[in-house]
Coordinates of N, CA and C in Angstrom, one line a residue:
X16 N 0.8 -1.2 0.0 CA 0.0 0.0 0.0 C 0.9 1.3 0.0
X17 N 1.9 1.3 0.8 CA 2.8 2.5 0.9 C 3.5 2.7 -0.5
X18 N 4.1 1.7 -1.1 CA 4.7 1.9 -2.4 C 3.7 2.4 -3.5
X19 N 2.4 1.9 -3.4 CA 1.4 2.4 -4.4 C 1.1 3.9 -4.1
X20 N 1.0 4.3 -2.9 CA 0.7 5.7 -2.6 C 1.9 6.6 -2.9
X21 N 3.2 6.1 -2.7 CA 4.4 6.8 -3.1 C 4.4 7.1 -4.6
X22 N 4.1 6.0 -5.3 CA 4.1 6.2 -6.8 C 3.0 7.2 -7.2
X23 N 1.8 7.1 -6.6 CA 0.7 8.0 -7.0 C 1.1 9.5 -6.6
X24 N 1.8 9.6 -5.5 CA 2.2 11.0 -5.1 C 3.3 11.5 -6.1
X25 N 4.3 10.6 -6.4 CA 5.4 11.0 -7.3 C 4.9 11.4 -8.6
X26 N 3.9 10.7 -9.2 CA 3.5 11.1 -10.6 C 2.5 12.2 -10.5
X27 N 2.0 12.6 -9.3 CA 1.0 13.7 -9.2 C 1.6 15.0 -8.7
X28 N 2.9 15.0 -8.2 CA 3.4 16.2 -7.7 C 3.4 17.4 -8.7
X29 N 3.6 17.1 -10.0 CA 3.6 18.1 -11.0 C 2.2 18.9 -10.9
X30 N 1.2 18.2 -10.5 CA -0.2 18.8 -10.4 C -0.2 19.9 -9.4
X31 N 0.6 19.7 -8.3 CA 0.6 20.7 -7.3 C 1.2 22.0 -7.9
X32 N 2.3 21.8 -8.6 CA 3.0 23.0 -9.2 C 2.1 23.7 -10.2
X33 N 1.3 22.9 -11.0 CA 0.4 23.5 -12.0 C -0.7 24.2 -11.2
X34 N -1.3 23.6 -10.2 CA -2.3 24.3 -9.4 C -1.8 25.6 -8.7
X35 N -0.5 25.6 -8.2 CA 0.1 26.7 -7.6 C 0.2 27.9 -8.7
X36 N 0.6 27.5 -9.9 CA 0.8 28.5 -10.9 C -0.6 29.1 -11.2
X37 N -1.6 28.3 -11.3 CA -3.0 28.9 -11.6 C -3.4 29.8 -10.4
X38 N -3.2 29.3 -9.2 CA -3.6 30.1 -8.0 C -2.9 31.5 -8.0
X39 N -1.6 31.5 -8.3 CA -0.8 32.7 -8.3 C -1.3 33.7 -9.4
X40 N -1.8 33.1 -10.5 CA -2.4 34.0 -11.6 C -3.9 34.2 -11.5
X41 N -4.5 33.7 -10.4 CA -5.9 33.8 -10.1 C -6.8 33.2 -11.2
X42 N -6.2 32.1 -11.8 CA -7.0 31.3 -12.8 C -7.7 30.2 -12.1
X43 N -9.0 30.1 -12.3 CA -9.8 29.1 -11.5 C -10.0 27.8 -12.3
X44 N -10.0 26.7 -11.6 CA -10.3 25.4 -12.1 C -11.5 24.9 -11.4
X45 N -12.7 24.9 -12.0 CA -13.9 24.4 -11.3 C -13.8 22.9 -10.9
X46 N -14.6 22.5 -10.0 CA -14.7 21.2 -9.5 C -14.8 20.1 -10.6
X47 N -15.7 20.5 -11.6 CA -15.9 19.6 -12.7 C -14.6 19.4 -13.5
X48 N -13.9 20.5 -13.7 CA -12.6 20.4 -14.5 C -11.6 19.6 -13.7
X49 N -11.6 19.7 -12.3 CA -10.7 18.9 -11.5 C -11.0 17.5 -11.6
X50 N -12.3 17.1 -11.6 CA -12.7 15.8 -11.8 C -12.2 15.2 -13.1
X51 N -12.4 16.0 -14.2 CA -11.9 15.6 -15.5 C -10.4 15.4 -15.6
X52 N -9.7 16.3 -14.9 CA -8.2 16.1 -14.9 C -7.8 14.8 -14.2
X53 N -8.5 14.5 -13.1 CA -8.2 13.3 -12.4 C -8.6 12.1 -13.3
X54 N -9.7 12.2 -14.0 CA -10.2 11.1 -14.8 C -9.2 10.8 -16.0
X55 N -8.6 11.9 -16.6 CA -7.6 11.7 -17.6 C -6.4 10.9 -17.1
X56 N -6.0 11.2 -15.9 CA -4.9 10.5 -15.3 C -5.2 9.0 -15.0
X57 N -6.4 8.8 -14.5 CA -6.8 7.4 -14.2 C -6.9 6.6 -15.5
X58 N -7.5 7.1 -16.6 CA -7.6 6.4 -17.8 C -6.2 6.2 -18.4
X59 N -5.3 7.1 -18.3 CA -3.9 7.0 -18.8 C -3.2 5.8 -18.0
X60 N -3.4 5.8 -16.7 CA -2.8 4.7 -15.9 C -3.3 3.4 -16.3
X61 N -4.7 3.3 -16.4 CA -5.3 2.0 -16.8 C -4.8 1.5 -18.2
X62 N -4.7 2.4 -19.1 CA -4.2 2.0 -20.5 C -2.8 1.6 -20.4
X63 N -2.0 2.3 -19.7 CA -0.6 2.0 -19.5 C -0.4 0.7 -18.8
X64 N -1.2 0.4 -17.8 CA -1.0 -0.8 -17.1 C -1.5 -2.0 -17.9
X65 N -2.5 -1.8 -18.8 CA -2.9 -2.9 -19.7 C -1.8 -3.2 -20.6
X66 N -1.1 -2.2 -21.1 CA 0.0 -2.4 -22.0 C 1.1 -3.2 -21.3
X67 N 1.5 -2.7 -20.0 CA 2.5 -3.3 -19.2 C 2.2 -4.8 -18.9
X68 N 0.9 -5.0 -18.6 CA 0.5 -6.4 -18.3 C 0.6 -7.3 -19.6
X69 N 0.3 -6.7 -20.7 CA 0.4 -7.5 -22.0 C 1.9 -7.8 -22.2
X70 N 2.8 -6.9 -21.9 CA 4.2 -7.2 -22.1 C 4.7 -8.2 -21.1
X71 N 4.2 -8.1 -19.9 CA 4.6 -9.0 -18.8 C 4.3 -10.5 -19.1
X72 N 3.2 -10.7 -19.9 CA 2.9 -12.1 -20.2 C 4.0 -12.8 -20.9
X73 N 4.8 -12.1 -21.7 CA 5.9 -12.7 -22.5 C 7.2 -12.7 -21.7
X74 N 7.2 -12.2 -20.5 CA 8.5 -12.2 -19.7 C 8.3 -13.0 -18.4
X75 N 9.4 -13.5 -17.9 CA 9.4 -14.2 -16.6 C 9.0 -13.1 -15.6
X76 N 8.4 -13.5 -14.5 CA 8.1 -12.6 -13.4 C 9.3 -11.8 -12.9
X77 N 10.4 -12.4 -12.8 CA 11.6 -11.7 -12.4 C 12.1 -10.6 -13.4
X78 N 12.1 -11.0 -14.6 CA 12.5 -10.0 -15.7 C 11.5 -8.9 -15.8
X79 N 10.2 -9.2 -15.7 CA 9.2 -8.2 -15.7 C 9.3 -7.2 -14.6
X80 N 9.6 -7.7 -13.4 CA 9.7 -6.8 -12.2 C 11.0 -6.0 -12.4
X81 N 12.1 -6.5 -12.9 CA 13.3 -5.8 -13.1 C 13.1 -4.7 -14.1
X82 N 12.4 -5.0 -15.2 CA 12.1 -4.1 -16.3 C 11.2 -2.9 -15.7
X83 N 10.2 -3.3 -15.0 CA 9.4 -2.2 -14.4 C 10.2 -1.3 -13.5
X84 N 11.1 -1.9 -12.7 CA 11.9 -1.1 -11.8 C 12.8 -0.2 -12.6
X85 N 13.4 -0.7 -13.7 CA 14.3 0.1 -14.5 C 13.5 1.3 -15.2
X86 N 12.2 1.0 -15.6 CA 11.4 2.0 -16.2 C 11.2 3.2 -15.1
X87 N 10.9 2.8 -13.9 CA 10.6 3.8 -12.9 C 11.9 4.6 -12.6
X88 N 13.1 3.9 -12.5 CA 14.3 4.6 -12.3 C 14.6 5.5 -13.5
X89 N 14.4 5.1 -14.7 CA 14.6 5.9 -15.9 C 13.7 7.1 -15.9
X90 N 12.5 6.9 -15.5 CA 11.5 8.0 -15.5 C 11.9 9.0 -14.4
X91 N 12.5 8.5 -13.3 CA 13.0 9.4 -12.2 C 14.2 10.2 -12.7
X92 N 15.1 9.5 -13.4 CA 16.3 10.3 -13.9 C 15.8 11.3 -14.9
X93 N 14.9 10.9 -15.8 CA 14.4 11.9 -16.8 C 13.7 13.1 -16.1
X94 N 13.0 12.8 -15.0 CA 12.3 13.9 -14.3 C 13.4 14.9 -13.6
X95 N 14.5 14.3 -13.1 CA 15.5 15.1 -12.5 C 16.2 15.9 -13.6
X96 N 16.5 15.3 -14.7 CA 17.1 16.1 -15.8 C 16.2 17.2 -16.3
X97 N 14.9 17.0 -16.4 CA 14.0 18.0 -16.8 C 13.9 19.2 -15.8
X98 N 14.1 18.8 -14.5 CA 14.1 19.8 -13.4 C 15.2 20.8 -13.6
X99 N 16.4 20.4 -14.0 CA 17.5 21.3 -14.1 C 17.9 21.7 -15.5
X100 N 17.1 21.3 -16.4 CA 17.3 21.7 -17.8 C 16.8 23.1 -18.1
X101 N 17.5 24.0 -18.8 CA 17.1 25.3 -19.0 C 15.7 25.3 -19.8
X102 N 14.9 26.3 -19.4 CA 13.6 26.4 -20.1 C 13.7 27.2 -21.3
X103 N 13.1 26.7 -22.4 CA 13.1 27.5 -23.7 C 11.7 27.9 -24.0
X104 N 11.6 29.1 -24.6 CA 10.3 29.6 -24.9 C 9.8 29.1 -26.3
X105 N 8.5 28.8 -26.4 CA 7.9 28.4 -27.6 C 6.6 29.2 -27.7
X106 N 6.2 29.4 -28.9 CA 4.9 30.1 -29.1 C 3.7 29.2 -29.3
X107 N 4.0 27.9 -29.7 CA 2.9 27.0 -29.9 C 2.4 26.5 -28.6
X108 N 1.1 26.1 -28.6 CA 0.5 25.5 -27.4 C 0.6 24.0 -27.6
X109 N 1.6 23.4 -27.0 CA 1.7 21.9 -27.0 C 1.7 21.4 -25.6
X110 N 1.7 20.1 -25.4 CA 1.6 19.6 -24.0 C 2.8 20.0 -23.2
X111 N 4.0 20.0 -23.7 CA 5.1 20.4 -22.9 C 5.0 21.9 -22.5
X112 N 4.5 22.7 -23.5 CA 4.4 24.1 -23.2 C 3.4 24.3 -22.1
X113 N 2.3 23.5 -22.0 CA 1.3 23.6 -21.0 C 1.9 23.2 -19.6
X114 N 2.7 22.2 -19.6 CA 3.4 21.8 -18.3 C 4.4 22.8 -17.9
X115 N 5.1 23.5 -18.8 CA 6.1 24.5 -18.4 C 5.4 25.8 -18.0
X116 N 4.3 26.1 -18.7 CA 3.6 27.4 -18.4 C 2.1 27.0 -18.4
X117 N 1.6 26.5 -17.2 CA 0.2 26.0 -17.2 C -0.8 27.1 -17.6
X118 N -0.5 28.4 -17.5 CA -1.5 29.4 -17.9 C -1.9 29.3 -19.3
X119 N -1.0 28.6 -20.1 CA -1.3 28.5 -21.6 C -2.6 27.6 -21.8
X120 N -2.9 26.8 -20.8 CA -4.1 25.9 -21.0 C -5.4 26.8 -21.0
X121 N -5.3 28.0 -20.4 CA -6.5 28.9 -20.4 C -6.4 29.7 -21.7
X122 N -6.7 29.0 -22.8 CA -6.5 29.6 -24.1 C -7.4 30.8 -24.4
X123 N -8.6 30.8 -23.9 CA -9.5 31.9 -24.2 C -9.3 33.0 -23.2
X124 N -8.3 32.9 -22.2 CA -7.9 33.9 -21.2 C -9.1 34.4 -20.4
X125 N -10.0 33.4 -20.1 CA -11.2 33.8 -19.4 C -11.0 33.8 -17.9
X126 N -9.8 33.2 -17.5 CA -9.5 33.1 -16.0 C -10.1 31.9 -15.4
X127 N -10.7 31.0 -16.2 CA -11.3 29.7 -15.8 C -10.9 28.6 -16.8
X128 N -10.5 27.5 -16.3 CA -10.1 26.4 -17.2 C -11.3 25.4 -17.2
X129 N -12.0 25.4 -18.4 CA -13.1 24.5 -18.6 C -13.0 23.8 -20.0
X130 N -13.9 22.8 -20.2 CA -14.0 22.2 -21.5 C -12.7 21.6 -22.0
X131 N -12.4 22.0 -23.3 CA -11.3 21.5 -24.0 C -10.0 21.9 -23.3
X132 N -10.0 23.1 -22.6 CA -8.8 23.5 -21.8 C -8.5 22.5 -20.7
X133 N -9.5 22.0 -20.0 CA -9.4 21.0 -18.9 C -8.9 19.7 -19.5
X134 N -9.4 19.4 -20.7 CA -8.9 18.2 -21.4 C -7.4 18.3 -21.7
X135 N -7.0 19.4 -22.3 CA -5.6 19.6 -22.6 C -4.7 19.5 -21.3
X136 N -5.1 20.2 -20.3 CA -4.4 20.1 -19.0 C -4.3 18.7 -18.4
X137 N -5.5 18.1 -18.4 CA -5.5 16.7 -17.9 C -4.7 15.7 -18.7
X138 N -4.7 15.9 -20.0 CA -3.9 15.0 -20.9 C -2.4 15.3 -20.6
X139 N -2.0 16.6 -20.5 CA -0.6 16.9 -20.3 C -0.1 16.3 -19.0
X140 N -0.9 16.4 -17.9 CA -0.6 15.9 -16.6 C -0.6 14.3 -16.6
X141 N -1.3 13.7 -17.5 CA -1.4 12.3 -17.5 C -0.2 11.6 -18.2
X142 N 0.6 12.4 -18.9 CA 1.7 11.7 -19.6 C 2.7 11.1 -18.7
X143 N 3.0 11.7 -17.6 CA 3.9 11.1 -16.6 C 3.3 9.9 -16.0
X144 N 2.0 9.9 -15.7 CA 1.3 8.8 -15.2 C 1.3 7.6 -16.1
X145 N 1.3 7.9 -17.4 CA 1.3 6.8 -18.4 C 2.6 6.0 -18.3
X146 N 3.7 6.7 -18.4 CA 5.0 6.0 -18.3 C 5.2 5.3 -17.0
X147 N 4.8 5.8 -15.9 CA 4.9 5.2 -14.7 C 3.9 4.0 -14.6
X148 N 2.8 4.0 -15.3 CA 1.8 2.9 -15.3 C 2.3 1.7 -15.9
X149 N 3.1 1.9 -17.0 CA 3.7 0.7 -17.7 C 4.6 0.0 -16.7
X150 N 5.5 0.8 -16.1 CA 6.5 0.2 -15.1 C 5.8 -0.4 -13.9
X151 N 4.7 0.2 -13.5 CA 4.0 -0.3 -12.3 C 3.3 -1.6 -12.6
X152 N 2.8 -1.8 -13.8 CA 2.2 -3.1 -14.2 C 3.2 -4.2 -14.2
X153 N 4.4 -3.9 -14.7 CA 5.4 -4.9 -14.8 C 5.9 -5.3 -13.4
X154 N 5.8 -4.4 -12.5 CA 6.2 -4.7 -11.1 C 5.1 -5.5 -10.4
X155 N 3.8 -5.3 -10.8 CA 2.7 -6.0 -10.2 C 1.8 -5.1 -9.3
X156 N 1.8 -3.8 -9.5 CA 0.8 -3.0 -8.8 C -0.6 -3.2 -9.3
X157 N -1.6 -2.9 -8.4 CA -3.0 -3.1 -8.7 C -3.4 -2.0 -9.7
X158 N -3.9 -2.3 -10.9 CA -4.4 -1.3 -11.8 C -5.4 -0.4 -11.3
X159 N -6.5 -0.9 -10.7 CA -7.5 0.0 -10.2 C -7.1 0.8 -9.0
X160 N -6.2 0.2 -8.1 CA -5.7 0.9 -7.0 C -4.8 2.1 -7.4
X161 N -3.9 1.8 -8.4 CA -3.1 2.9 -8.8 C -3.8 4.0 -9.6
X162 N -4.7 3.5 -10.5 CA -5.5 4.5 -11.2 C -6.3 5.4 -10.3
X163 N -7.0 4.8 -9.4 CA -7.8 5.6 -8.4 C -6.9 6.5 -7.6
X164 N -5.8 6.0 -7.1 CA -4.9 6.9 -6.3 C -4.4 8.0 -7.1
X165 N -4.0 7.8 -8.4 CA -3.4 8.8 -9.2 C -4.5 9.9 -9.5
X166 N -5.7 9.4 -9.8 CA -6.8 10.3 -10.1 C -7.1 11.2 -8.9
X167 N -7.2 10.7 -7.7 CA -7.5 11.4 -6.5 C -6.3 12.4 -6.2
X168 N -5.1 11.8 -6.2 CA -3.9 12.7 -5.9 C -3.7 13.8 -6.9
X169 N -3.9 13.5 -8.2 CA -3.8 14.5 -9.2 C -4.7 15.7 -9.0
X170 N -6.0 15.4 -8.9 CA -7.0 16.4 -8.7 C -6.8 17.1 -7.3
X171 N -6.5 16.4 -6.3 CA -6.3 17.0 -5.0 C -5.1 17.9 -5.0
X172 N -4.0 17.5 -5.7 CA -2.8 18.3 -5.7 C -3.0 19.6 -6.5
X173 N -3.8 19.5 -7.6 CA -4.1 20.7 -8.4 C -4.9 21.7 -7.5
X174 N -5.9 21.1 -6.8 CA -6.7 22.0 -5.9 C -5.9 22.6 -4.8
X175 N -5.0 21.8 -4.1 CA -4.2 22.3 -3.0 C -3.2 23.3 -3.5
X176 N -2.6 23.1 -4.7 CA -1.7 24.0 -5.3 C -2.4 25.3 -5.6
X177 N -3.6 25.3 -6.1 CA -4.4 26.5 -6.4 C -4.6 27.3 -5.1
X178 N -5.0 26.6 -4.0 CA -5.3 27.3 -2.8 C -4.0 27.9 -2.2
X179 N -2.9 27.2 -2.3 CA -1.6 27.8 -1.8 C -1.2 29.0 -2.7
X180 N -1.5 28.9 -4.0 CA -1.2 30.0 -4.9 C -2.0 31.2 -4.6
X181 N -3.2 31.0 -4.2 CA -4.0 32.2 -3.8 C -3.5 32.9 -2.6
X182 N -2.9 32.1 -1.7 CA -2.4 32.6 -0.4 C -1.0 33.0 -0.5
X183 N -0.3 32.6 -1.5 CA 1.2 32.9 -1.6 C 1.5 33.7 -2.8
X184 N 2.6 34.5 -2.7 CA 3.0 35.3 -3.8 C 4.4 34.9 -4.3
X185 N 5.0 33.9 -3.6 CA 6.3 33.5 -4.0 C 6.4 32.0 -4.3
X186 N 7.1 31.6 -5.3 CA 7.2 30.2 -5.7 C 8.6 29.6 -5.4
X187 N 9.4 30.4 -4.9 CA 10.8 30.0 -4.7 C 11.0 28.7 -4.0
X188 N 10.2 28.5 -2.9 CA 10.3 27.3 -2.1 C 9.9 26.0 -2.9
X189 N 8.9 26.2 -3.8 CA 8.5 25.1 -4.6 C 9.5 24.7 -5.7
X190 N 10.2 25.7 -6.2 CA 11.3 25.5 -7.2 C 12.4 24.7 -6.6
X191 N 12.6 24.9 -5.3 CA 13.7 24.1 -4.6 C 13.3 22.7 -4.4
X192 N 12.0 22.4 -4.4 CA 11.6 21.0 -4.2 C 11.2 20.3 -5.5
X193 N 11.5 20.9 -6.6 CA 11.1 20.3 -7.9 C 11.8 19.0 -8.2
X194 N 12.9 18.6 -7.5 CA 13.6 17.4 -7.7 C 12.9 16.2 -7.0
X195 N 12.0 16.4 -6.1 CA 11.4 15.4 -5.2 C 10.7 14.3 -6.0
X196 N 9.9 14.6 -7.0 CA 9.2 13.4 -7.8 C 10.3 12.5 -8.4
X197 N 11.3 13.1 -9.0 CA 12.3 12.2 -9.6 C 13.0 11.3 -8.6
X198 N 13.4 11.9 -7.5 CA 14.0 11.1 -6.4 C 13.1 10.0 -5.9
X199 N 11.8 10.3 -5.8 CA 10.8 9.3 -5.3 C 10.7 8.1 -6.3
X200 N 10.7 8.4 -7.6 CA 10.6 7.4 -8.7 C 11.8 6.5 -8.7
X201 N 13.0 7.2 -8.5 CA 14.2 6.4 -8.5 C 14.3 5.5 -7.3
X202 N 13.9 6.0 -6.1 CA 13.9 5.1 -4.9 C 12.9 4.0 -5.0
X203 N 11.7 4.2 -5.6 CA 10.7 3.2 -5.8 C 11.3 2.1 -6.7
X204 N 12.0 2.5 -7.8 CA 12.6 1.6 -8.7 C 13.7 0.8 -8.1
X205 N 14.5 1.4 -7.3 CA 15.6 0.7 -6.6 C 15.1 -0.3 -5.6
X206 N 14.0 0.1 -4.9 CA 13.4 -0.8 -3.9 C 12.9 -2.1 -4.6
X207 N 12.5 -2.0 -5.9 CA 11.9 -3.1 -6.6 C 13.0 -4.0 -7.3
X208 N 14.2 -3.5 -7.3 CA 15.3 -4.3 -8.0 C 15.6 -5.6 -7.2

């Protein structure tokens, strides 16, 4: 249970940063949009775990578990590299741009993320969950347990981040903690080797 929750938290921590950014900019995400964002992550995890389970059929349990652990370690290393990589500006609204500057999801600049904007944000946040879901399936995590945990954690972290953003005007402390998800994924992977 603890490793499952750690994985759900690790893949959902980006959601807190996104929520914080929205809160600081006074952009609102209604409850329905939060639900949709969580649903996107849950569906992503379920699809990824189905793929991972399909691959696991062809591998011995030991090899599948090692491969899953290596995927989590690789995802953690990638997250660490992305944390310290210089940010470059782009004009197009793509999924990476939305994660780097979440306010871009509010395309109509209404101050509220709804409809297709919530879908874009949910899909962008679900990408990390997808990669982790494949690795989690190979290790043997429960698909419904992980999907439900990621959905709840993702929506909850966006909400909490928004609330903190409303109350706070500085993001410096969050930037110092941006390495935490990568470290958590690496530790989870190492624990499964």
